[in-house]
Amino acid sequence: GLKFPAEAEGGERATARRGGAMAAAAKEDNLSVVVHRAGDLRLEKRPVPEPGPNEVLLKMHSVGICGSDVHYWQHGRIGDFVVNSPMVLGHEASGTVVKVGSAVTTLKIGDRVAIEPGVPRETDEFCKTGRYNLSPTIFFCATPPDNGNLCRYYRHDANFCYKLPDNVTFEEGALIEPLSVGIHACRRAGVTLGSKVFICGAGPIGLVTLLIAKVMGASQVVMSDLSAPRLEKAKELGADFTIAIKNESPRELADTVKNMLGCMPEITMECSGAEPAIQAAIYATRSGGTVVLVGMGPEMVTLPLVSAAVREVDIKGIFRYCNTWPMAIAMLASKKVNVQPLVTHRFPLERALEAFETTRKCIGIKVMLKCDPGDQNP
């Protein structure tokens, strides 16, 4: 369950030492959603951090809950990333600058920003080639041991906080993170004018991939999922065809896709991580085409690799994203892409456990936590 500790570690005592009215101001309530170990999620009051020279302190506004947040809460790990000490969750986020580090020139107090959660710690060869998401030492919100931003106050590298135009809401700002996965996937896939695309999985990531594939020029997109409500949402967001998975074999699913499109798709985006779906993705893709593995499933899967090899089907992976925020903000500001229908539930930060339960049960699409008690608007 959710526990309220009597005091944050030493927070009260530190306040007593500082004394005076300033302490009262500094001792703002920094309510945070913290996973301690598998199954142990707590709401805790933590100290408000001080921004370093190149950082800004943000008053958080909107934070989306991701499947990975739920997975860390339920299982205490994802692959090699293990929760060994308490960790603040959350990495799909936006907020307002309330304090600026001494060396920061690009942002000022009052700026509304979207946060890119991955910040490289060193300029290694991956950073030099522009693929900083692959840097092994990168900081990333809510990936152990790095704290996320599901809290009232959070500090972050100013270079990875992007100013939002007035016509882009905080929620749209928070949704840039999942949207970036779709941008990176479509970019790696080579989606272009007239592409025919098959997307396996209509969860939040499948749906943002659909949105981006469409604005990048895909002429027809087929989506498959087990869930009828999710396929309804896919139709609403522009899917041309949807397939409700019953108990077809992967080959049968591939045939269904071909019959719907009238040809085999050049590109398949696998957004579920389920083994049968990855198999279907390979069978479904036209010779010379590309499969992009977006969903995360079991470590070992059995695949029809020979089918891919002899038909020259390229299989690509993606890891998060890079260089997507400015592009996503431009798309949102120019109203080229509408992410608002993805948000189906909103909870104030105080009701975080309810929000996490909602996401765990796969109710709705994107659950948004509202961190500012004074402004619960989108």
Short mmCIF file of C-alpha atoms in Angstrom, two decimals:
data_model
loop_
_atom_site.label_atom_id
_atom_site.label_comp_id
_atom_site.label_asym_id
_atom_site.label_seq_id
_atom_site.Cartn_x
_atom_site.Cartn_y
_atom_site.Cartn_z
CA GLY A 1 0.00 0.00 0.00
CA LEU A 2 0.88 3.68 -0.02
CA LYS A 3 2.56 4.86 3.16
CA PHE A 4 3.07 8.36 4.50
CA PRO A 5 6.28 8.43 6.54
CA ALA A 6 6.15 10.72 9.56
CA GLU A 7 9.12 12.65 8.23
CA ALA A 8 11.30 12.67 5.17
CA GLU A 9 14.86 11.59 5.89
CA GLY A 10 16.20 14.38 8.06
CA GLY A 11 14.04 16.95 6.27
CA GLU A 12 12.31 18.26 9.39
CA ARG A 13 15.56 18.47 11.35
CA ALA A 14 17.31 20.35 8.54
CA THR A 15 14.45 22.87 8.50
CA ALA A 16 14.76 23.41 12.22
CA ARG A 17 18.48 24.16 11.76
CA ARG A 18 17.92 26.70 8.99
CA GLY A 19 15.20 28.48 10.98
CA GLY A 20 13.15 31.54 10.06
CA ALA A 21 10.67 32.31 7.33
CA MET A 22 13.09 31.31 4.56
CA ALA A 23 13.06 27.77 5.87
CA ALA A 24 9.29 27.70 5.64
CA ALA A 25 9.53 28.73 1.99
CA ALA A 26 12.31 26.27 1.20
CA LYS A 27 10.50 23.47 3.03
CA GLU A 28 7.91 23.30 0.27
CA ASP A 29 6.09 20.01 0.27
CA ASN A 30 8.00 17.85 -2.24
CA LEU A 31 5.59 14.92 -2.34
CA SER A 32 7.20 12.12 -4.39
CA VAL A 33 6.13 8.70 -5.68
CA VAL A 34 8.85 6.27 -4.62
CA VAL A 35 9.31 2.56 -5.32
CA HIS A 36 11.28 0.82 -2.53
CA ARG A 37 11.22 -2.72 -3.87
CA ALA A 38 8.86 -4.98 -5.84
CA GLY A 39 5.29 -4.33 -4.68
CA ASP A 40 6.25 -1.46 -2.37
CA LEU A 41 5.15 1.94 -3.68
CA ARG A 42 5.01 4.93 -1.33
CA LEU A 43 4.13 8.61 -1.31
CA GLU A 44 6.91 10.39 0.56
CA LYS A 45 7.90 13.94 1.35
CA ARG A 46 11.44 14.55 0.17
CA PRO A 47 13.64 17.67 0.37
CA VAL A 48 13.34 20.20 -2.47
CA PRO A 49 16.62 19.87 -4.44
CA GLU A 50 18.97 22.77 -5.21
CA PRO A 51 19.82 23.16 -8.92
CA GLY A 52 23.52 22.89 -9.86
CA PRO A 53 25.17 25.51 -12.11
CA ASN A 54 23.84 23.95 -15.34
CA GLU A 55 20.49 22.82 -13.93
CA VAL A 56 17.05 24.27 -13.37
CA LEU A 57 14.58 23.52 -10.59
CA LEU A 58 11.15 22.71 -11.95
CA LYS A 59 7.74 22.84 -10.34
CA MET A 60 6.26 19.72 -11.91
CA HIS A 61 2.86 19.95 -13.59
CA SER A 62 1.94 16.82 -15.57
CA VAL A 63 3.60 13.40 -15.49
CA GLY A 64 2.37 10.41 -17.47
CA ILE A 65 2.60 6.88 -16.09
CA CYS A 66 4.55 4.48 -18.33
CA GLY A 67 4.43 0.70 -18.44
CA SER A 68 8.02 0.72 -17.18
CA ASP A 69 7.00 2.64 -14.01
CA VAL A 70 4.39 -0.04 -13.30
CA HIS A 71 6.90 -2.80 -14.06
CA TYR A 72 9.46 -1.42 -11.57
CA TRP A 73 6.68 -1.24 -8.96
CA GLN A 74 5.40 -4.75 -9.66
CA HIS A 75 8.71 -6.56 -10.27
CA GLY A 76 11.44 -4.30 -8.87
CA ARG A 77 13.52 -4.63 -12.04
CA ILE A 78 13.55 -4.49 -15.84
CA GLY A 79 16.28 -6.72 -17.26
CA ASP A 80 19.59 -5.62 -15.77
CA PHE A 81 18.11 -2.47 -14.20
CA VAL A 82 17.32 -3.44 -10.59
CA VAL A 83 15.75 -1.29 -7.86
CA ASN A 84 18.32 -1.70 -5.07
CA SER A 85 17.46 1.49 -3.21
CA PRO A 86 14.35 3.71 -3.12
CA MET A 87 13.75 5.42 -6.48
CA VAL A 88 11.37 8.18 -7.54
CA LEU A 89 9.34 7.03 -10.56
CA GLY A 90 8.18 9.05 -13.59
CA HIS A 91 9.85 10.18 -16.81
CA GLU A 92 7.07 11.56 -19.08
CA ALA A 93 6.95 15.06 -17.73
CA SER A 94 6.55 18.81 -17.99
CA GLY A 95 6.71 21.69 -15.53
CA THR A 96 7.68 25.31 -14.88
CA VAL A 97 11.12 26.71 -14.11
CA VAL A 98 11.17 28.12 -10.54
CA LYS A 99 14.94 28.42 -10.03
CA VAL A 100 17.86 28.72 -12.45
CA GLY A 101 21.45 27.50 -11.98
CA SER A 102 24.23 30.11 -12.12
CA ALA A 103 25.51 29.05 -15.58
CA VAL A 104 22.13 28.63 -17.29
CA THR A 105 21.43 31.17 -20.05
CA THR A 106 18.74 29.45 -22.14
CA LEU A 107 15.90 29.37 -19.58
CA LYS A 108 14.37 31.78 -17.09
CA ILE A 109 11.98 31.56 -14.14
CA GLY A 110 8.42 31.07 -15.38
CA ASP A 111 9.36 29.18 -18.55
CA ARG A 112 7.12 26.17 -19.23
CA VAL A 113 9.22 23.20 -20.33
CA ALA A 114 9.07 19.59 -21.49
CA ILE A 115 11.75 17.34 -20.02
CA GLU A 116 13.89 14.96 -22.04
CA PRO A 117 14.67 12.34 -19.36
CA GLY A 118 17.92 10.98 -20.82
CA VAL A 119 20.99 13.14 -20.16
CA PRO A 120 24.44 11.87 -21.21
CA ARG A 121 27.03 12.01 -18.44
CA GLU A 122 30.05 12.09 -20.78
CA THR A 123 30.84 12.96 -24.39
CA ASP A 124 31.65 9.45 -25.57
CA GLU A 125 31.67 8.14 -29.16
CA PHE A 126 27.87 7.71 -29.11
CA CYS A 127 27.38 11.36 -28.21
CA LYS A 128 29.89 12.46 -30.84
CA THR A 129 27.93 10.64 -33.55
CA GLY A 130 24.60 12.03 -32.36
CA ARG A 131 23.32 8.73 -30.93
CA TYR A 132 23.56 9.76 -27.30
CA ASN A 133 20.71 7.42 -26.29
CA LEU A 134 23.21 4.55 -26.63
CA SER A 135 25.75 6.04 -24.21
CA PRO A 136 26.19 3.38 -21.51
CA THR A 137 26.59 5.90 -18.68
CA ILE A 138 23.59 8.08 -19.59
CA PHE A 139 21.41 9.44 -16.78
CA PHE A 140 17.79 8.47 -17.28
CA CYS A 141 14.83 9.40 -15.08
CA ALA A 142 13.33 6.47 -13.17
CA THR A 143 15.86 3.92 -14.40
CA PRO A 144 17.79 2.56 -11.40
CA PRO A 145 19.62 4.14 -9.72
CA ASP A 146 18.47 7.49 -11.22
CA ASN A 147 15.44 9.22 -9.71
CA GLY A 148 12.52 10.26 -11.89
CA ASN A 149 10.27 13.30 -11.72
CA LEU A 150 6.96 12.09 -10.30
CA CYS A 151 7.14 14.66 -7.53
CA ARG A 152 6.32 18.31 -6.88
CA TYR A 153 9.86 19.70 -7.39
CA TYR A 154 12.55 18.24 -9.61
CA ARG A 155 15.93 19.47 -10.89
CA HIS A 156 17.21 18.65 -14.38
CA ASP A 157 19.96 19.60 -16.81
CA ALA A 158 18.81 22.83 -18.49
CA ASN A 159 19.97 21.63 -21.93
CA PHE A 160 17.42 18.82 -21.72
CA CYS A 161 14.50 21.06 -20.75
CA TYR A 162 12.75 22.43 -23.84
CA LYS A 163 10.64 25.57 -23.75
CA LEU A 164 7.00 24.98 -24.68
CA PRO A 165 5.21 27.52 -26.88
CA ASP A 166 2.05 29.06 -25.36
CA ASN A 167 -0.23 26.96 -27.58
CA VAL A 168 1.22 23.63 -26.36
CA THR A 169 -0.25 22.38 -23.07
CA PHE A 170 1.66 20.83 -20.19
CA GLU A 171 0.03 17.47 -20.96
CA GLU A 172 1.13 17.67 -24.58
CA GLY A 173 4.59 18.51 -23.23
CA ALA A 174 4.56 15.38 -21.07
CA LEU A 175 3.38 13.27 -24.02
CA ILE A 176 6.45 14.27 -26.06
CA GLU A 177 8.29 11.46 -24.28
CA PRO A 178 6.14 8.58 -25.60
CA LEU A 179 5.73 10.48 -28.89
CA SER A 180 9.53 10.47 -29.19
CA VAL A 181 9.57 6.67 -29.13
CA GLY A 182 7.21 6.75 -32.14
CA ILE A 183 9.37 9.33 -33.93
CA HIS A 184 12.55 7.34 -33.33
CA ALA A 185 10.89 4.07 -34.43
CA CYS A 186 9.45 5.58 -37.64
CA ARG A 187 12.77 7.25 -38.40
CA ARG A 188 14.66 3.95 -37.98
CA ALA A 189 12.02 2.20 -40.10
CA GLY A 190 12.29 4.74 -42.92
CA VAL A 191 8.58 5.60 -43.00
CA THR A 192 8.00 7.93 -45.94
CA LEU A 193 5.38 9.17 -48.40
CA GLY A 194 3.12 6.27 -49.36
CA SER A 195 4.54 3.69 -46.92
CA LYS A 196 2.28 0.81 -46.02
CA VAL A 197 2.75 -0.03 -42.36
CA PHE A 198 1.68 -2.81 -39.99
CA ILE A 199 1.78 -2.01 -36.27
CA CYS A 200 1.47 -4.86 -33.75
CA GLY A 201 0.06 -3.61 -30.45
CA ALA A 202 -2.27 -0.65 -29.86
CA GLY A 203 -1.08 0.39 -26.42
CA PRO A 204 0.23 3.93 -25.85
CA ILE A 205 3.43 3.25 -27.84
CA GLY A 206 1.63 1.54 -30.73
CA LEU A 207 -0.74 4.51 -30.89
CA VAL A 208 1.97 7.21 -30.91
CA THR A 209 3.77 5.17 -33.59
CA LEU A 210 0.54 5.24 -35.60
CA LEU A 211 0.23 9.03 -35.20
CA ILE A 212 3.82 9.63 -36.33
CA ALA A 213 3.68 7.10 -39.20
CA LYS A 214 0.63 8.95 -40.53
CA VAL A 215 2.20 12.43 -40.35
CA MET A 216 5.41 11.07 -41.90
CA GLY A 217 3.42 10.05 -44.96
CA ALA A 218 2.26 6.45 -44.42
CA SER A 219 -0.66 5.91 -46.82
CA GLN A 220 -2.16 2.94 -44.99
CA VAL A 221 -1.67 1.60 -41.49
CA VAL A 222 -2.99 -1.71 -40.14
CA MET A 223 -3.03 -2.22 -36.37
CA SER A 224 -3.48 -5.43 -34.41
CA ASP A 225 -4.25 -5.93 -30.72
CA LEU A 226 -6.09 -8.26 -28.35
CA SER A 227 -8.12 -5.38 -26.90
CA ALA A 228 -11.20 -4.08 -28.75
CA PRO A 229 -11.26 -0.72 -26.86
CA ARG A 230 -7.64 -0.09 -27.83
CA LEU A 231 -8.41 -0.83 -31.48
CA GLU A 232 -11.33 1.61 -31.25
CA LYS A 233 -8.87 4.27 -30.07
CA ALA A 234 -6.56 3.31 -32.96
CA LYS A 235 -9.41 3.92 -35.45
CA GLU A 236 -10.13 7.27 -33.80
CA LEU A 237 -6.44 8.21 -34.21
CA GLY A 238 -6.35 7.34 -37.92
CA ALA A 239 -5.69 3.60 -38.33
CA ASP A 240 -7.01 2.46 -41.74
CA PHE A 241 -7.56 -1.15 -40.67
CA THR A 242 -7.64 -2.95 -37.33
CA ILE A 243 -7.30 -6.64 -36.51
CA ALA A 244 -8.64 -8.06 -33.25
CA ILE A 245 -6.33 -10.96 -32.41
CA LYS A 246 -8.21 -14.13 -31.47
CA ASN A 247 -6.14 -17.31 -31.78
CA GLU A 248 -4.64 -16.99 -35.26
CA SER A 249 -1.19 -18.39 -35.89
CA PRO A 250 1.48 -15.80 -36.75
CA ARG A 251 1.34 -16.89 -40.42
CA GLU A 252 -2.46 -16.48 -40.47
CA LEU A 253 -2.12 -12.99 -39.00
CA ALA A 254 0.44 -12.13 -41.70
CA ASP A 255 -2.04 -13.30 -44.38
CA THR A 256 -4.82 -11.19 -42.86
CA VAL A 257 -2.59 -8.12 -43.01
CA LYS A 258 -1.75 -8.81 -46.67
CA ASN A 259 -5.43 -9.27 -47.58
CA MET A 260 -6.43 -6.03 -45.87
CA LEU A 261 -3.74 -3.91 -47.51
CA GLY A 262 -3.91 -5.69 -50.84
CA CYS A 263 -0.15 -6.20 -50.54
CA MET A 264 2.46 -6.92 -47.90
CA PRO A 265 3.57 -3.88 -45.86
CA GLU A 266 7.13 -2.57 -46.41
CA ILE A 267 7.37 -1.77 -42.72
CA THR A 268 6.22 -3.53 -39.57
CA MET A 269 6.55 -1.96 -36.13
CA GLU A 270 6.32 -4.51 -33.34
CA CYS A 271 5.03 -2.65 -30.27
CA SER A 272 3.95 -5.51 -27.99
CA GLY A 273 7.08 -7.57 -27.26
CA ALA A 274 4.99 -10.76 -27.50
CA GLU A 275 6.82 -13.63 -29.20
CA PRO A 276 3.96 -14.58 -31.60
CA ALA A 277 3.66 -10.93 -32.64
CA ILE A 278 7.38 -10.71 -33.47
CA GLN A 279 7.02 -13.89 -35.54
CA ALA A 280 3.99 -12.44 -37.34
CA ALA A 281 5.91 -9.20 -37.94
CA ILE A 282 8.61 -11.09 -39.87
CA TYR A 283 6.13 -13.17 -41.88
CA ALA A 284 4.00 -10.12 -42.70
CA THR A 285 6.77 -7.84 -43.98
CA ARG A 286 7.39 -7.59 -47.72
CA SER A 287 10.74 -8.89 -49.01
CA GLY A 288 13.33 -6.12 -48.77
CA GLY A 289 11.29 -4.41 -46.05
CA THR A 290 12.00 -3.56 -42.43
CA VAL A 291 10.82 -4.82 -39.05
CA VAL A 292 11.42 -2.48 -36.10
CA LEU A 293 11.27 -4.05 -32.65
CA VAL A 294 9.81 -1.43 -30.32
CA GLY A 295 8.09 -3.56 -27.65
CA MET A 296 10.09 -5.19 -24.88
CA GLY A 297 9.37 -8.86 -24.22
CA PRO A 298 11.26 -11.88 -22.90
CA GLU A 299 15.04 -11.93 -23.23
CA MET A 300 15.03 -14.98 -25.53
CA VAL A 301 12.52 -15.45 -28.34
CA THR A 302 12.24 -18.00 -31.15
CA LEU A 303 11.91 -16.34 -34.55
CA PRO A 304 11.64 -17.38 -38.22
CA LEU A 305 15.04 -15.82 -38.88
CA VAL A 306 15.60 -17.74 -42.10
CA SER A 307 12.42 -16.22 -43.55
CA ALA A 308 13.80 -12.77 -42.73
CA ALA A 309 17.28 -13.62 -44.03
CA VAL A 310 16.37 -15.10 -47.41
CA ARG A 311 13.83 -12.33 -48.06
CA GLU A 312 16.25 -9.58 -46.99
CA VAL A 313 13.91 -8.31 -44.30
CA ASP A 314 15.93 -5.99 -42.05
CA ILE A 315 15.30 -6.35 -38.33
CA LYS A 316 16.11 -3.22 -36.32
CA GLY A 317 15.88 -2.42 -32.64
CA ILE A 318 15.29 0.89 -30.95
CA PHE A 319 16.37 2.10 -27.53
CA ARG A 320 14.38 5.11 -26.37
CA TYR A 321 15.12 8.04 -28.73
CA CYS A 322 17.48 10.90 -29.51
CA ASN A 323 17.13 14.34 -31.05
CA THR A 324 13.32 14.27 -31.04
CA TRP A 325 12.13 17.01 -28.64
CA PRO A 326 12.54 20.10 -30.89
CA MET A 327 10.82 18.26 -33.76
CA ALA A 328 7.97 17.03 -31.55
CA ILE A 329 7.39 20.52 -30.12
CA ALA A 330 7.27 21.97 -33.65
CA MET A 331 4.74 19.31 -34.68
CA LEU A 332 2.53 20.00 -31.65
CA ALA A 333 2.75 23.79 -32.01
CA SER A 334 1.77 23.62 -35.69
CA LYS A 335 -1.11 21.23 -34.83
CA LYS A 336 0.25 18.60 -37.25
CA VAL A 337 -0.26 15.90 -34.62
CA ASN A 338 -2.94 15.62 -31.93
CA VAL A 339 -1.90 13.61 -28.87
CA GLN A 340 -4.66 14.82 -26.53
CA PRO A 341 -7.00 11.81 -27.18
CA LEU A 342 -4.32 9.55 -25.65
CA VAL A 343 -5.01 10.95 -22.17
CA THR A 344 -7.96 9.04 -20.74
CA HIS A 345 -7.46 9.45 -16.98
CA ARG A 346 -6.19 12.19 -14.68
CA PHE A 347 -5.35 11.97 -10.98
CA PRO A 348 -3.88 14.47 -8.52
CA LEU A 349 -0.44 13.41 -7.23
CA GLU A 350 -1.96 12.56 -3.83
CA ARG A 351 -3.95 9.75 -5.50
CA ALA A 352 -0.90 8.22 -7.18
CA LEU A 353 -1.59 4.65 -6.07
CA GLU A 354 -5.06 4.75 -7.64
CA ALA A 355 -3.45 6.07 -10.82
CA PHE A 356 -0.89 3.25 -10.82
CA GLU A 357 -3.62 0.66 -10.26
CA THR A 358 -5.53 2.09 -13.23
CA THR A 359 -2.46 1.74 -15.46
CA ARG A 360 -1.67 -1.75 -14.13
CA LYS A 361 -5.17 -2.94 -15.08
CA CYS A 362 -4.72 -1.48 -18.59
CA ILE A 363 -7.79 0.70 -18.11
CA GLY A 364 -7.85 3.50 -20.68
CA ILE A 365 -4.71 4.56 -22.53
CA LYS A 366 -2.54 7.17 -20.84
CA VAL A 367 -2.96 8.04 -17.15
CA MET A 368 -1.71 11.52 -16.25
CA LEU A 369 -0.71 12.62 -12.75
CA LYS A 370 -1.20 16.29 -11.89
CA CYS A 371 1.57 17.43 -9.58
CA ASP A 372 0.63 21.08 -9.00
CA PRO A 373 -2.21 21.37 -6.45
CA GLY A 374 -2.80 24.94 -7.64
CA ASP A 375 -3.17 24.01 -11.34
CA GLN A 376 -4.80 20.74 -12.33
CA ASN A 377 -5.59 21.88 -15.90
CA PRO A 378 -4.27 19.97 -18.94
#
